[in-house]
mmCIF file of C-alpha atoms and ligand atoms in Angstrom:
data_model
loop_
_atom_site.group_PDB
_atom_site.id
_atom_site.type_symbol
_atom_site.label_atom_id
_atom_site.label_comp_id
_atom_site.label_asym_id
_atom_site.label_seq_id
_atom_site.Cartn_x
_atom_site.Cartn_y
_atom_site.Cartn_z
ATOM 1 C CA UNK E 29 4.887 5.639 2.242
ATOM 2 C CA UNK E 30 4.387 4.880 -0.975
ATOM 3 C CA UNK E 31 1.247 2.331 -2.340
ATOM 4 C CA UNK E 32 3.566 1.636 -5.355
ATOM 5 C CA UNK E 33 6.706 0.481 -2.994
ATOM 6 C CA UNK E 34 4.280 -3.101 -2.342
ATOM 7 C CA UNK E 35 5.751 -4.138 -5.642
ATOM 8 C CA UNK E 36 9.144 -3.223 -5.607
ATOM 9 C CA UNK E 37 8.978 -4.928 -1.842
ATOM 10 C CA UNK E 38 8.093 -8.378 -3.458
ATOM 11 C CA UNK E 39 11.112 -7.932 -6.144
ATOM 12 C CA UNK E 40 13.129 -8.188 -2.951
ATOM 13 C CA UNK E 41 11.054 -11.220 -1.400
ATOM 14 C CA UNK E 42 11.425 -13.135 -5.065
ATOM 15 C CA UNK E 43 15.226 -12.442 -5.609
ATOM 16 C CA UNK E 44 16.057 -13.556 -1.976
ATOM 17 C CA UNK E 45 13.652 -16.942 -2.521
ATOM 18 C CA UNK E 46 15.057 -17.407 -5.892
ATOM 19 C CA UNK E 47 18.726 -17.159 -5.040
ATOM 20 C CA UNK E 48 18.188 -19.672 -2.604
ATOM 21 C CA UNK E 49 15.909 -22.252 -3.620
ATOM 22 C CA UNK E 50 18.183 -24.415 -5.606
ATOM 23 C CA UNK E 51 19.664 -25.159 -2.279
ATOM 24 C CA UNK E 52 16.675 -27.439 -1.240
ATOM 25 C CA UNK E 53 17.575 -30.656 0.197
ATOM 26 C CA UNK E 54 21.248 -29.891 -0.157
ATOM 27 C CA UNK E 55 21.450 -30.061 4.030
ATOM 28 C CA UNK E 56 23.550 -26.509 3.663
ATOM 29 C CA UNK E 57 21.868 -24.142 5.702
ATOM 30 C CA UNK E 58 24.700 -21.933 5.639
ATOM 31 C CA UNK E 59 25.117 -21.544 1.828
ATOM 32 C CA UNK E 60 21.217 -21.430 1.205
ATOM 33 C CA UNK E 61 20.990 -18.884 3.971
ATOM 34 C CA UNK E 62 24.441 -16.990 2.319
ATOM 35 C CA UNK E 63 22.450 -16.968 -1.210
ATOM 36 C CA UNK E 64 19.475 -15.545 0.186
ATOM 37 C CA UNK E 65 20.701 -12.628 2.072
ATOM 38 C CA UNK E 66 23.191 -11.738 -0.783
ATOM 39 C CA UNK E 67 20.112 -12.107 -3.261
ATOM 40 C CA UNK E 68 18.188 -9.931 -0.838
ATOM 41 C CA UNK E 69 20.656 -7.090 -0.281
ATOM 42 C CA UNK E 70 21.238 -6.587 -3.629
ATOM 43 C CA UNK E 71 17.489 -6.423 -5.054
ATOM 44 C CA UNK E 72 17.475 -3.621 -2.176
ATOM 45 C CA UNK E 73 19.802 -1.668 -3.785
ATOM 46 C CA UNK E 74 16.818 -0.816 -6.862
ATOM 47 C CA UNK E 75 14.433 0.296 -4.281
ATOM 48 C CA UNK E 76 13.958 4.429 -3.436
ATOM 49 C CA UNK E 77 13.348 3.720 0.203
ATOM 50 C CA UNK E 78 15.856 5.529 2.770
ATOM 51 C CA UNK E 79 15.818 2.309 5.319
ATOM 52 C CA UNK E 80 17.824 1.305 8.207
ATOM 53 C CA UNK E 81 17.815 -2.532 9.144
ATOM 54 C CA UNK E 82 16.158 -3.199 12.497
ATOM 55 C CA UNK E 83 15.936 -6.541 12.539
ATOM 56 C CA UNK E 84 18.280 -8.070 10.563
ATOM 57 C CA UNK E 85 21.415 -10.870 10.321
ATOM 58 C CA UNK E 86 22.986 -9.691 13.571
ATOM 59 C CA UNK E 87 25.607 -7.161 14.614
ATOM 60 C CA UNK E 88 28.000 -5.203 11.903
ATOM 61 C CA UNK E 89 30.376 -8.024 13.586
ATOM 62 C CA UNK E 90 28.308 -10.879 12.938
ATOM 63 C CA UNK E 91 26.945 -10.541 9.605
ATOM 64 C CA UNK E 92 28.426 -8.909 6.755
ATOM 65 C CA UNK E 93 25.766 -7.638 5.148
ATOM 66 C CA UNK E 94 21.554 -6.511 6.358
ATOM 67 C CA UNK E 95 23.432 -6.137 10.097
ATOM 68 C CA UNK E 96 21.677 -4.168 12.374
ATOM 69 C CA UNK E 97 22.189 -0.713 11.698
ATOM 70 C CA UNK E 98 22.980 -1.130 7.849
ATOM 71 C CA UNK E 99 21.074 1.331 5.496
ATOM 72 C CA UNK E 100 19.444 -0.192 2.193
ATOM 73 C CA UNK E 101 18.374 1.525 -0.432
ATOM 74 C CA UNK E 102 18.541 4.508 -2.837
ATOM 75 C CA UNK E 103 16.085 6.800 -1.919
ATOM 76 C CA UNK E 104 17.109 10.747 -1.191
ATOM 77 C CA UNK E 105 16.100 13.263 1.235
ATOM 78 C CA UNK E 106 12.790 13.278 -0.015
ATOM 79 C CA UNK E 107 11.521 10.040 0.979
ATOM 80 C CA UNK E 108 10.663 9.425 4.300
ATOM 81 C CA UNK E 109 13.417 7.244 6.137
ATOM 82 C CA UNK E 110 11.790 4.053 7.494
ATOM 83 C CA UNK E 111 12.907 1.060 9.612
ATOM 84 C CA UNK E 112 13.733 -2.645 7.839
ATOM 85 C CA UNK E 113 13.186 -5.847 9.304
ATOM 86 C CA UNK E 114 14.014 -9.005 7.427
ATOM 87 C CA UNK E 115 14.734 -12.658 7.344
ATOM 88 C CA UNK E 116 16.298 -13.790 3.617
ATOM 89 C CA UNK E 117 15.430 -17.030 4.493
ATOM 90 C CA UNK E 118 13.228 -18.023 6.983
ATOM 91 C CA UNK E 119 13.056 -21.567 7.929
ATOM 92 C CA UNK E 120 17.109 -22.650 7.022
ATOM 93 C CA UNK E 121 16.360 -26.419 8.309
ATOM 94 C CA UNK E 122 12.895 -26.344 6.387
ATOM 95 C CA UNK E 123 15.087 -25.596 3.646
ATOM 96 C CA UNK E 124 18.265 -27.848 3.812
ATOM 97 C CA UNK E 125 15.326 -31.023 4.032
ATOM 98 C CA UNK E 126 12.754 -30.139 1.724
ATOM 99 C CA UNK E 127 10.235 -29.483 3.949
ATOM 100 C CA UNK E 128 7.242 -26.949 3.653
ATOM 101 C CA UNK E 129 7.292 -23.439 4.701
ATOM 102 C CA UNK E 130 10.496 -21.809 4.008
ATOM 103 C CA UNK E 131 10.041 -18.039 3.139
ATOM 104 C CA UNK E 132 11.694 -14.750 2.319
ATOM 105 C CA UNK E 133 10.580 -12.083 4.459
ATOM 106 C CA UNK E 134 10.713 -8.563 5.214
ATOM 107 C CA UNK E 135 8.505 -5.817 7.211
ATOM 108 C CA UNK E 136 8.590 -1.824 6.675
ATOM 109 C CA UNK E 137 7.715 0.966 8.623
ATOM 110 C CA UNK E 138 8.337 4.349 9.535
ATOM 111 C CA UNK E 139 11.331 5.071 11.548
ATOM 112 C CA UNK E 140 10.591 4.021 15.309
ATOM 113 C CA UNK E 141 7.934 2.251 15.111
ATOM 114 C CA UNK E 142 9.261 -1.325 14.950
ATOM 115 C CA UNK E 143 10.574 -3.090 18.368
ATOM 116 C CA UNK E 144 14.078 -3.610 18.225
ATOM 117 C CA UNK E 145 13.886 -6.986 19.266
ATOM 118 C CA UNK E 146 17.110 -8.961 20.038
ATOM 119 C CA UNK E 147 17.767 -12.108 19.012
ATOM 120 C CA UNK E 148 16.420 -14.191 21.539
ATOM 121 C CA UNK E 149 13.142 -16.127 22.188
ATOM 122 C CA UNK E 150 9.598 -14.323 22.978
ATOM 123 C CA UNK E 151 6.651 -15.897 23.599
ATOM 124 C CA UNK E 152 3.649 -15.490 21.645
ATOM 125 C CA UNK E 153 0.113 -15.657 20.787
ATOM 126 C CA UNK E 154 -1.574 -14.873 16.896
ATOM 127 C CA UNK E 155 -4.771 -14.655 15.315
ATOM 128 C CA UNK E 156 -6.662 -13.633 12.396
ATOM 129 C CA UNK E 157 -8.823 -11.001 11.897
ATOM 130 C CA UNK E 158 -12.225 -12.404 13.070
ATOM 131 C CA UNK E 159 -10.445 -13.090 17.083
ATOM 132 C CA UNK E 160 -9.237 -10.070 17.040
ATOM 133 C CA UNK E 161 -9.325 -8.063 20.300
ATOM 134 C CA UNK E 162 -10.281 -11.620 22.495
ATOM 135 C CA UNK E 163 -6.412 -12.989 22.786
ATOM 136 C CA UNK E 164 -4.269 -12.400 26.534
ATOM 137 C CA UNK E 165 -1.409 -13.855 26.899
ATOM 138 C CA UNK E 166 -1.165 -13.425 30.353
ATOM 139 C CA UNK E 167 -4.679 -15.711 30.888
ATOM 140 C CA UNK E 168 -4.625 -19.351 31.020
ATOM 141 C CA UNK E 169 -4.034 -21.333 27.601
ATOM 142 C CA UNK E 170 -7.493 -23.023 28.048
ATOM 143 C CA UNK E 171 -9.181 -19.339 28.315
ATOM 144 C CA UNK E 172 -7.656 -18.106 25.585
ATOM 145 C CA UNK E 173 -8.786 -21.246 23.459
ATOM 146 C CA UNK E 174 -12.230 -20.919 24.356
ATOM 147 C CA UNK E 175 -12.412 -16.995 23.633
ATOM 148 C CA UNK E 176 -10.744 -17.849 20.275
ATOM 149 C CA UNK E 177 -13.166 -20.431 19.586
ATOM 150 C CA UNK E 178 -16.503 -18.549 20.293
ATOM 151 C CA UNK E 179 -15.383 -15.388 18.413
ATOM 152 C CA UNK E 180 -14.933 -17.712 15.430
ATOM 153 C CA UNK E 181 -18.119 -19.215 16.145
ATOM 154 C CA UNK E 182 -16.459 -23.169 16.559
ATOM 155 C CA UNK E 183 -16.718 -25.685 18.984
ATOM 156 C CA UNK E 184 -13.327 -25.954 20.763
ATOM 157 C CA UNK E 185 -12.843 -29.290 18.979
ATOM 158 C CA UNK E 186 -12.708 -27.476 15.956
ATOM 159 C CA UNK E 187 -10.017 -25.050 16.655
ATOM 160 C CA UNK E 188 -6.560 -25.938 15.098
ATOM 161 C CA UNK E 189 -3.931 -24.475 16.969
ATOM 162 C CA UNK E 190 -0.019 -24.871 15.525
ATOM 163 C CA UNK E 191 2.478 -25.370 17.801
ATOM 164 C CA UNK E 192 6.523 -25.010 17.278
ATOM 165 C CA UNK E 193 7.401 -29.063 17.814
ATOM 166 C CA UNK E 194 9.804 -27.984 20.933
ATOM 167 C CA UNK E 195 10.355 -29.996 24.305
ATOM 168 C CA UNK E 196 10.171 -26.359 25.563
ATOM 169 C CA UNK E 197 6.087 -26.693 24.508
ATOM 170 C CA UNK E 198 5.080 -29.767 26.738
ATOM 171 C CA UNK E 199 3.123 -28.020 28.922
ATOM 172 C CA UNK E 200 1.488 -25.704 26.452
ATOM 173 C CA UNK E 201 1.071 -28.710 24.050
ATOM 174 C CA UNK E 202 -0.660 -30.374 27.241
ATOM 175 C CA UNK E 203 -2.981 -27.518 28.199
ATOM 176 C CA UNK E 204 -4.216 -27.294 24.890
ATOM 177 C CA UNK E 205 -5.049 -31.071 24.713
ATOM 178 C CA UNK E 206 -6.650 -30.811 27.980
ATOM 179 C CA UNK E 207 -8.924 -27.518 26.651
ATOM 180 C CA UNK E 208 -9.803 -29.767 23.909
ATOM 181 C CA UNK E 209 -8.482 -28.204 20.521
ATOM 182 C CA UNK E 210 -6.802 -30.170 18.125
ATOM 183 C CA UNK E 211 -2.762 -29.102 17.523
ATOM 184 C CA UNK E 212 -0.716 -28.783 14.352
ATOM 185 C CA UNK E 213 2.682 -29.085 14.977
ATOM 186 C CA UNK E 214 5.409 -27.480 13.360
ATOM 187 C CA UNK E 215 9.153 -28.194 12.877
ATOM 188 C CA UNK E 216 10.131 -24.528 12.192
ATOM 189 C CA UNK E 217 8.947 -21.484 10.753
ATOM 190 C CA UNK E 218 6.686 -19.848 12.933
ATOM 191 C CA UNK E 219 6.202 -16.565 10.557
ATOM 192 C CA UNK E 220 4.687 -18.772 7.858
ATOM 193 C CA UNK E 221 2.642 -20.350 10.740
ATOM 194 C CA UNK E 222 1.530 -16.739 11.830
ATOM 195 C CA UNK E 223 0.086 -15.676 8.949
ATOM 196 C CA UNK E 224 -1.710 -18.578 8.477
ATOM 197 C CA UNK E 225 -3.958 -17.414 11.031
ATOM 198 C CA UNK E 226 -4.788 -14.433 9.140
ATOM 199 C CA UNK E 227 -6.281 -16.627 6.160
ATOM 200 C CA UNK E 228 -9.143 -18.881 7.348
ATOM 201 C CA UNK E 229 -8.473 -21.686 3.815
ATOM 202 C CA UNK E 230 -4.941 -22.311 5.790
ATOM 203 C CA UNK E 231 -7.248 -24.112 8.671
ATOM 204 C CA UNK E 232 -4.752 -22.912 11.433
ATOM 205 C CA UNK E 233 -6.502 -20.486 13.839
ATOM 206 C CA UNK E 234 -3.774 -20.031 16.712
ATOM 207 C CA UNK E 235 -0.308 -19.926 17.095
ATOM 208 C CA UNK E 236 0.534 -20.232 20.258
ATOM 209 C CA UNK E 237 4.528 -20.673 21.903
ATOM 210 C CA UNK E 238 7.878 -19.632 21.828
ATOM 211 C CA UNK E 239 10.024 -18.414 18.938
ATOM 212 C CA UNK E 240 11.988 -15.820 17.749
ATOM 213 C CA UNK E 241 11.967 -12.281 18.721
ATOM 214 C CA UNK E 242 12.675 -11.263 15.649
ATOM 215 C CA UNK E 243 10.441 -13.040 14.122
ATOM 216 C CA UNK E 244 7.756 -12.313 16.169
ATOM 217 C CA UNK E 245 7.855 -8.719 15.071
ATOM 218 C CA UNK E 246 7.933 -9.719 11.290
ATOM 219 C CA UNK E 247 4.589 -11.676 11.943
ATOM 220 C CA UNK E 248 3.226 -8.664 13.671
ATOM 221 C CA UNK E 249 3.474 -6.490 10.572
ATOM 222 C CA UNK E 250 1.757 -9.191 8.389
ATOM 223 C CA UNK E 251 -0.829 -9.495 11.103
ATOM 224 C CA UNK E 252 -1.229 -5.577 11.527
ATOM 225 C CA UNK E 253 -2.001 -5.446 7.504
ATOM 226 C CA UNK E 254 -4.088 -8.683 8.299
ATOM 227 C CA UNK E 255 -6.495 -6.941 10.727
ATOM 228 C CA UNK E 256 -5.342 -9.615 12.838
ATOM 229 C CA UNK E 257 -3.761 -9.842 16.318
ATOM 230 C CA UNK E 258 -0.962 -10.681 18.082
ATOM 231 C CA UNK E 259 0.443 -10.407 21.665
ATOM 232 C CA UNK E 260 4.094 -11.385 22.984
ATOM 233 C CA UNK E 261 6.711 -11.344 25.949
ATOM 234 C CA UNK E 262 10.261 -11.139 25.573
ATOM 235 C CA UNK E 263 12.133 -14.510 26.896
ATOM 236 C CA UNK E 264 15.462 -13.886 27.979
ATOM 237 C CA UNK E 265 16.745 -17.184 29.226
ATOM 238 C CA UNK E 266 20.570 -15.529 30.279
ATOM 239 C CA UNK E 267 22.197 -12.732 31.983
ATOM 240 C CA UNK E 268 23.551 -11.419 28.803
ATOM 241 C CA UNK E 269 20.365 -11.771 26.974
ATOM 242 C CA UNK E 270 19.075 -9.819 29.766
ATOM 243 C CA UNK E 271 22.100 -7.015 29.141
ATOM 244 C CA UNK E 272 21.630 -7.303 25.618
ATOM 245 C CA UNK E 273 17.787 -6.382 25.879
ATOM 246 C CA UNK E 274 19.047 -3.257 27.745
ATOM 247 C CA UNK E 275 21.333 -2.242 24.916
ATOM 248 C CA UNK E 276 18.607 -2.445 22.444
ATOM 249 C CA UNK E 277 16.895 0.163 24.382
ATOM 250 C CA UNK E 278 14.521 -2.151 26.702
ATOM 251 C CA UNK E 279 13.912 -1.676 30.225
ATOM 252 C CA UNK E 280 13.348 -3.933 32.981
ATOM 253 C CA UNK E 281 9.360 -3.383 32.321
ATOM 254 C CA UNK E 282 9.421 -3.730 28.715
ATOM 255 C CA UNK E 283 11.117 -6.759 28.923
ATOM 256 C CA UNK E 284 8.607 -8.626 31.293
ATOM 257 C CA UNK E 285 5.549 -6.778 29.838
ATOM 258 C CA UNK E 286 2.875 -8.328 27.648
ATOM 259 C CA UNK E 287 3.967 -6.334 23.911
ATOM 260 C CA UNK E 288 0.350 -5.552 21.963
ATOM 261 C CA UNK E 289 0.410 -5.278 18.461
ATOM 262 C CA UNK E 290 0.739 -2.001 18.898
ATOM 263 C CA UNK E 291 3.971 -2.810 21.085
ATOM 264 C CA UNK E 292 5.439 -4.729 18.236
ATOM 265 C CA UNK E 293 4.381 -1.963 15.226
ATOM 266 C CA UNK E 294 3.021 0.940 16.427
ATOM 267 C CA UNK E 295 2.244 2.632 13.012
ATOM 268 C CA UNK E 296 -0.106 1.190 10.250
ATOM 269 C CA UNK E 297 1.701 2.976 7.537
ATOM 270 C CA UNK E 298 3.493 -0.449 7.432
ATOM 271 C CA UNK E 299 4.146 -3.362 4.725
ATOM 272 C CA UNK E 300 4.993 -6.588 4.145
ATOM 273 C CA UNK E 301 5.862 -8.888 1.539
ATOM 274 C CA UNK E 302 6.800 -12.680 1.781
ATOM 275 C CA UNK E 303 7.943 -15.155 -1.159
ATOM 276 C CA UNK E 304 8.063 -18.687 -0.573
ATOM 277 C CA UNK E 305 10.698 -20.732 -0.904
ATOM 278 C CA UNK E 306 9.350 -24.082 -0.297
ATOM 279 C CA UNK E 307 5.730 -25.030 -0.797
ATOM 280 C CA UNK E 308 3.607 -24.125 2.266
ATOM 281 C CA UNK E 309 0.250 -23.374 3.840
ATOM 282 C CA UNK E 310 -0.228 -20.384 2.614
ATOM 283 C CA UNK E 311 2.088 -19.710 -0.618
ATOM 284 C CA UNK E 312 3.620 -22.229 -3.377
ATOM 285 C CA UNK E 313 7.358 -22.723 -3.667
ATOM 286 C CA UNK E 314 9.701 -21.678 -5.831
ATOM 287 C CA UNK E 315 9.054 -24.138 -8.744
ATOM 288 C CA UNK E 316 11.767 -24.469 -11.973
ATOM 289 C CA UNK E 317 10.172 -24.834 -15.036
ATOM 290 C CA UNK E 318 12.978 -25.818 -17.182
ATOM 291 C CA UNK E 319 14.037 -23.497 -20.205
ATOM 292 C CA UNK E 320 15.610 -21.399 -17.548
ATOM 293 C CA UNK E 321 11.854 -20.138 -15.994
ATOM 294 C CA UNK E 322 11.197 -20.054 -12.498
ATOM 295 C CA UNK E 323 7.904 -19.225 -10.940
ATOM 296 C CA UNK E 324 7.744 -17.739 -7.675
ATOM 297 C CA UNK E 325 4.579 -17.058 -5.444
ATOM 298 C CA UNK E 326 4.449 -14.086 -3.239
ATOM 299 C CA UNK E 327 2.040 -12.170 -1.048
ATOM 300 C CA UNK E 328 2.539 -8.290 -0.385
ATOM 301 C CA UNK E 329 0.036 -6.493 2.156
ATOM 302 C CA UNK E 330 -0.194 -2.606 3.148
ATOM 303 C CA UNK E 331 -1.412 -1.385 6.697
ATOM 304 C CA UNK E 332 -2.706 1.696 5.694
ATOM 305 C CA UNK E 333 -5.511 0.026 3.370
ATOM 306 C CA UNK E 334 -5.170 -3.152 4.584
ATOM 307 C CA UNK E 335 -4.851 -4.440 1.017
ATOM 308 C CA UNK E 336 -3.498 -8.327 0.493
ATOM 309 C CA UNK E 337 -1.972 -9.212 -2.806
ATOM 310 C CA UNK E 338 -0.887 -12.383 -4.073
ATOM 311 C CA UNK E 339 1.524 -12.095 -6.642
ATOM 312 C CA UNK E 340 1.957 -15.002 -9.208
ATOM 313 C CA UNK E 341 5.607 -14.300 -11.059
ATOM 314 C CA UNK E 342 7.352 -16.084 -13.912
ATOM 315 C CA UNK E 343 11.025 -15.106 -13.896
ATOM 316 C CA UNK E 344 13.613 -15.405 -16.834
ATOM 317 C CA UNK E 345 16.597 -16.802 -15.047
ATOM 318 C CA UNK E 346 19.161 -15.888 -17.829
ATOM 319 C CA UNK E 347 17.330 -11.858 -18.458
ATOM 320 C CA UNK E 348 17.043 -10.834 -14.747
ATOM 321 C CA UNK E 349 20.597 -8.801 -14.143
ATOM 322 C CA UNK E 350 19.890 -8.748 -10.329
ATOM 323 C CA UNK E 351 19.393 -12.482 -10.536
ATOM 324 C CA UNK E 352 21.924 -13.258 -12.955
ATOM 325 C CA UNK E 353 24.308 -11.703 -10.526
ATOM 326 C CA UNK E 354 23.114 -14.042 -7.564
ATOM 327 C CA UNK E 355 22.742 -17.213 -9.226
HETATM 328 C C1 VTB C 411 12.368 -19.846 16.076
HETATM 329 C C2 VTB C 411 11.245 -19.564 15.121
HETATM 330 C C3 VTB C 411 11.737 -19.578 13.674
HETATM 331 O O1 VTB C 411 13.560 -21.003 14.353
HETATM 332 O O2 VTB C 411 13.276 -18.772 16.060
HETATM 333 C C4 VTB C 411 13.092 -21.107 15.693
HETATM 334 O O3 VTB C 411 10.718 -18.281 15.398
HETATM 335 C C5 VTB C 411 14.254 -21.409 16.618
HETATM 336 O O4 VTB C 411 13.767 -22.259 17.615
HETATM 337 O O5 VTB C 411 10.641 -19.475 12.816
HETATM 338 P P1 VTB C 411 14.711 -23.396 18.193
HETATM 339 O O6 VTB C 411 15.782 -22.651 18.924
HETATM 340 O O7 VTB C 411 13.869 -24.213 19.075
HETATM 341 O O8 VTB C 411 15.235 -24.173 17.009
HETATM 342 C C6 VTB C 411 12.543 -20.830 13.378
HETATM 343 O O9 VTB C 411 11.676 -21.954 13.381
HETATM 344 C C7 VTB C 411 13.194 -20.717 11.993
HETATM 345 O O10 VTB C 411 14.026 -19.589 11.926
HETATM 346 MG MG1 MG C 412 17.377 -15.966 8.859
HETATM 347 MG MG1 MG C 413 14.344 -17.039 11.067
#
């Protein structure tokens, strides 16, 4: 893939955070969600990439537009066709209350080498770079901790470990007291919280839980272009969701088996790019500077060099066509 498609990746990121962020504290998922994915699909339509969503809103009955199956972009026969995995707006409550963390996401990589992972719950495990190849999710949460913590070089009381604020996390939340680390709870967003691990200023070493699928294999892009790591298992909690894993292509074994990094995106010809919304951990929020300027604050990161860019933008609200046609 191209090095030069990083940039026209965060145009997508900045139109999808833009489009949406006026909806903070409005308590309207729906319509901040709505202008986000619009904003998103059309900045896609600029882009020569020959993509098919992978991830995505839902079903072609579910969601009108980035459904599962949809192709973006303009690209011809010449470029190579990759798969698309996004999330407009990640972190819809974070967004309807203000609260920190909400992003605009999306992952690339060559065709077939992105899980297609339904929408359900998975259970995971992240880390940055320097605890890379120490992490099993199968071991017990206390021997995970204490590998984390001595290739870091910390005491376990120094480890910060972030943890989705779920009733479903009681016992993790416990096991991790009991090891001795200190926790960081989160009220959603476990992408942002992902990354974070990647970037040792954020202070969050560990994510540890269950979230999204979906989302699970967005944060394993980021953490691929990271050098970081990341192991999961699939958590259906329903016959169907058990049915539905078998439509996406997922046996019996794939759904109970622990998914490496390599499970999750098996090339490293991959990218990612992120905007946020709200101010977070890791990037600022969309912030309105009156005089119809916006600044946005974005990170873009390719798996083939492993190159991380932040990208600082200051947008004419009134001059952008894509945006003007979103706002
Ligand atoms: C998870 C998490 C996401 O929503 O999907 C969560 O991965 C849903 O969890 O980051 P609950 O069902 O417990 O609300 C997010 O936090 C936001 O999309
Ligand atoms: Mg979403
Ligand atoms: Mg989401």
């Amino acid at each position: 893939m191209d090095r030069n498609l990083a940039l026209e990746l965060v145009r997508v990121t900045e139109t999808a955070a833009l489009a949406s962020a006026s909806y903070m504290g409005r308590g309207d998922k729906i319509g901040a969600d709505q202008a986000a994915v619009d904003g998103m699909r059309r900045a896609f339509n600029s882009i020569s990439i020959r993509g098919t969503v992978v991830i995505g809103e839902g079903d072609l009955d579910e969601a009108p537009m980035l459904y599962i199956g949809e192709t973006v972009g303009c690209g011809d026969e010449t470029e190579i066709e990759v798969d698309i995995a996004v999330d407009p707006l990640e972190g819809t409550t974070l967004i309807a209350k203000g609260l920190p963390n909400a992003i605009a996401v999306l992952a690339i990589a060559p065709k077939g080498t992105l899980l297609h992972a339904p929408d359900m719950y998975m259970r995971k495990i992240a880390v940055g770079p320097r605890a890379k190849g120490v992490i099993n999710i199968a071991a017990p949460t206390s021997e995970n901790l204490h590998a984390i913590a001595k290739a870091l070089d910390k005491k376990i009381e120094d480890l910060t470990v972030t943890v989705q604020d779920r009733p479903r996390h009681e016992k993790l939340i416990e096991e991790i007291r009991e090891a001795g680390a200190r926790i960081k709870l989160f009220g959603d967003g476990d992408v942002a919280t992902a990354i974070a691990t990647g970037f040792e200023e954020t202070g969050v070493d560990v994510l540890m839980g269950i979230g999204g699928a979906p989302e699970g294999v967005i944060a394993a892009v980021a953490l691929k272009c990271l050098g970081g790591d990341m192991q999961a298992i699939l958590n259906p909690m329903s016959p169907e969701e058990e049915t539905r894993c078998r439509e996406m292509g997922l046996s019996q074994d794939d759904v109970k088996k622990v998914l490496t990094l390599d499970d999750l995106v098996s090339s490293e010809d991959c990218f990612f790019a992120a905007t946020g919304i709200t101010q977070g951990d890791l990037l600022q929020g969309v912030v309105y500077k009156g005089n119809n300027r916006a600044s946005t604050h974005s990170v873009v990161m390719r798996g083939k060099t492993g190159t991380v860019r932040f990208v600082e933008a200051l947008h004419r609200l009134d001059k952008n066509e894509t945006l003007t046609d979103v706002l």
